Short mmCIF file of C-alpha atoms and ligand atoms in Angstrom, two decimals:
data_model
loop_
_atom_site.label_atom_id
_atom_site.label_comp_id
_atom_site.label_asym_id
_atom_site.label_seq_id
_atom_site.Cartn_x
_atom_site.Cartn_y
_atom_site.Cartn_z
CA MET A 1472 -8.45 -3.58 11.12
CA HIS A 1473 -7.20 -0.44 9.11
CA GLU A 1474 -6.73 -2.15 5.89
CA LEU A 1475 -10.57 -2.46 5.15
CA ALA A 1476 -11.02 1.20 5.43
CA ILE A 1477 -7.79 1.78 3.22
CA ALA A 1478 -9.27 -0.96 0.72
CA GLU A 1479 -12.75 0.57 0.34
CA ASN A 1480 -10.81 3.92 -0.82
CA ILE A 1481 -8.93 1.89 -3.39
CA VAL A 1482 -11.68 0.35 -4.76
CA ASP A 1483 -13.67 3.68 -4.36
CA ALA A 1484 -11.42 5.52 -6.36
CA VAL A 1485 -10.46 2.68 -8.71
CA CYS A 1486 -14.35 2.14 -9.73
CA GLU A 1487 -14.67 6.06 -10.33
CA ARG A 1488 -12.35 6.10 -13.00
CA ALA A 1489 -13.19 2.39 -14.38
CA ASP A 1490 -16.59 4.66 -15.51
CA GLY A 1491 -18.54 1.36 -15.52
CA ARG A 1492 -15.95 -0.55 -17.09
CA PRO A 1493 -15.21 -4.08 -15.38
CA VAL A 1494 -11.54 -4.10 -13.64
CA ARG A 1495 -9.24 -6.92 -14.19
CA ARG A 1496 -6.24 -5.73 -11.98
CA VAL A 1497 -4.91 -2.92 -9.56
CA THR A 1498 -1.63 -2.34 -8.77
CA VAL A 1499 -0.77 -0.81 -5.47
CA ARG A 1500 2.45 0.23 -4.11
CA ILE A 1501 2.61 -0.35 -0.41
CA GLY A 1502 5.68 1.26 2.28
CA LYS A 1503 6.22 -0.98 5.18
CA LEU A 1504 6.36 1.89 7.33
CA THR A 1505 2.19 2.24 6.92
CA ALA A 1506 1.43 -1.08 8.82
CA VAL A 1507 -0.63 -1.93 6.22
CA VAL A 1508 -0.61 -6.58 5.91
CA PRO A 1509 -0.40 -7.12 2.73
CA ARG A 1510 -2.24 -10.57 2.98
CA ALA A 1511 -4.79 -8.79 5.36
CA MET A 1512 -5.15 -5.92 2.64
CA LEU A 1513 -6.39 -8.59 -0.18
CA PHE A 1514 -8.66 -10.26 1.63
CA CYS A 1515 -10.13 -6.84 2.73
CA PHE A 1516 -9.90 -6.13 -1.13
CA ASP A 1517 -12.60 -8.70 -2.00
CA LEU A 1518 -14.52 -7.77 0.64
CA ALA A 1519 -14.42 -4.39 -0.73
CA THR A 1520 -14.75 -4.64 -4.12
CA GLU A 1521 -17.71 -7.17 -3.66
CA GLY A 1522 -21.27 -5.89 -5.77
CA THR A 1523 -18.86 -3.37 -7.52
CA VAL A 1524 -17.30 -3.45 -11.15
CA ALA A 1525 -14.04 -4.14 -9.53
CA GLU A 1526 -15.44 -7.47 -8.16
CA GLY A 1527 -13.01 -10.20 -9.24
CA ALA A 1528 -10.75 -8.04 -10.04
CA ARG A 1529 -7.28 -9.25 -9.24
CA LEU A 1530 -5.23 -7.15 -6.45
CA GLU A 1531 -1.14 -6.73 -6.87
CA ILE A 1532 0.85 -5.36 -4.41
CA GLU A 1533 4.39 -4.05 -4.73
CA GLU A 1534 5.84 -3.59 -1.24
CA ARG A 1535 8.51 -0.48 -0.71
CA ALA A 1536 11.42 -0.88 2.14
CA GLY A 1537 11.17 1.70 4.81
CA GLU A 1538 14.54 3.79 4.44
CA ALA A 1539 15.42 6.46 6.54
CA ARG A 1540 18.22 9.15 7.30
CA CYS A 1541 19.40 9.17 11.18
CA ARG A 1542 20.04 12.78 11.82
CA THR A 1543 22.01 12.34 14.67
CA CYS A 1544 24.98 9.88 12.86
CA GLY A 1545 23.93 10.40 9.47
CA ALA A 1546 23.72 6.95 8.65
CA GLU A 1547 21.22 5.84 6.02
CA VAL A 1548 19.08 2.86 7.65
CA VAL A 1549 16.82 0.33 5.92
CA LEU A 1550 13.74 -0.52 7.75
CA ALA A 1551 11.92 -3.27 7.85
CA ASP A 1552 8.88 -2.26 9.78
CA PRO A 1553 7.04 0.58 11.15
CA ILE A 1554 9.54 1.29 14.05
CA LEU A 1555 11.70 4.26 13.42
CA LEU A 1556 15.43 3.29 15.49
CA CYS A 1557 18.93 3.88 13.94
CA PRO A 1558 21.48 1.19 15.32
CA CYS A 1559 23.14 4.18 17.25
CA GLY A 1560 19.96 4.29 19.77
CA SER A 1561 18.66 7.11 18.16
CA ALA A 1562 14.86 7.63 16.83
CA ASP A 1563 15.51 11.00 15.18
CA LEU A 1564 14.74 9.46 11.77
CA ALA A 1565 13.72 11.57 8.84
CA VAL A 1566 11.72 8.68 6.61
CA THR A 1567 12.77 9.02 2.77
CA ALA A 1568 10.45 6.14 1.51
CA GLY A 1569 8.39 3.27 3.14
CA ARG A 1570 5.16 5.44 3.58
CA GLU A 1571 3.69 5.54 0.00
CA LEU A 1572 0.40 4.27 0.06
CA GLN A 1573 -0.54 4.88 -3.68
CA ILE A 1574 -2.61 2.99 -6.70
CA VAL A 1575 0.18 2.23 -9.23
CA SER A 1576 -2.03 1.39 -12.14
CA MET A 1577 -5.40 -0.36 -13.12
CA GLU A 1578 -6.54 -2.50 -15.80
CA VAL A 1579 -9.82 -2.78 -17.09
CA GLY A 1580 -11.92 -4.15 -19.71
ZN1 ZN B 400 21.96 6.90 13.94
#
């Protein structure tokens, strides 16, 4: 379950920036191609925040669909999961979106 390691990284970064103030809410953007499961992420976030200034904070997840361009046929492909395959059968895709894993905002106070 790599969500726990990711959640710990997010919580570390958030707590550092919060600088001792309580954290109310954290919004993260997660691309579908990261294979991060939002429900697992919420669970791990609660675990990772225990005993920190972010304990009890609400995690909001913005999911970002995967998008890629096929180098073989030129099609723009929307990817619902981390399997990089064009309907034409080619796996030679240039990913343009969906690998995001970032903190978008946080609310302290
Ligand atoms: Zn193609």
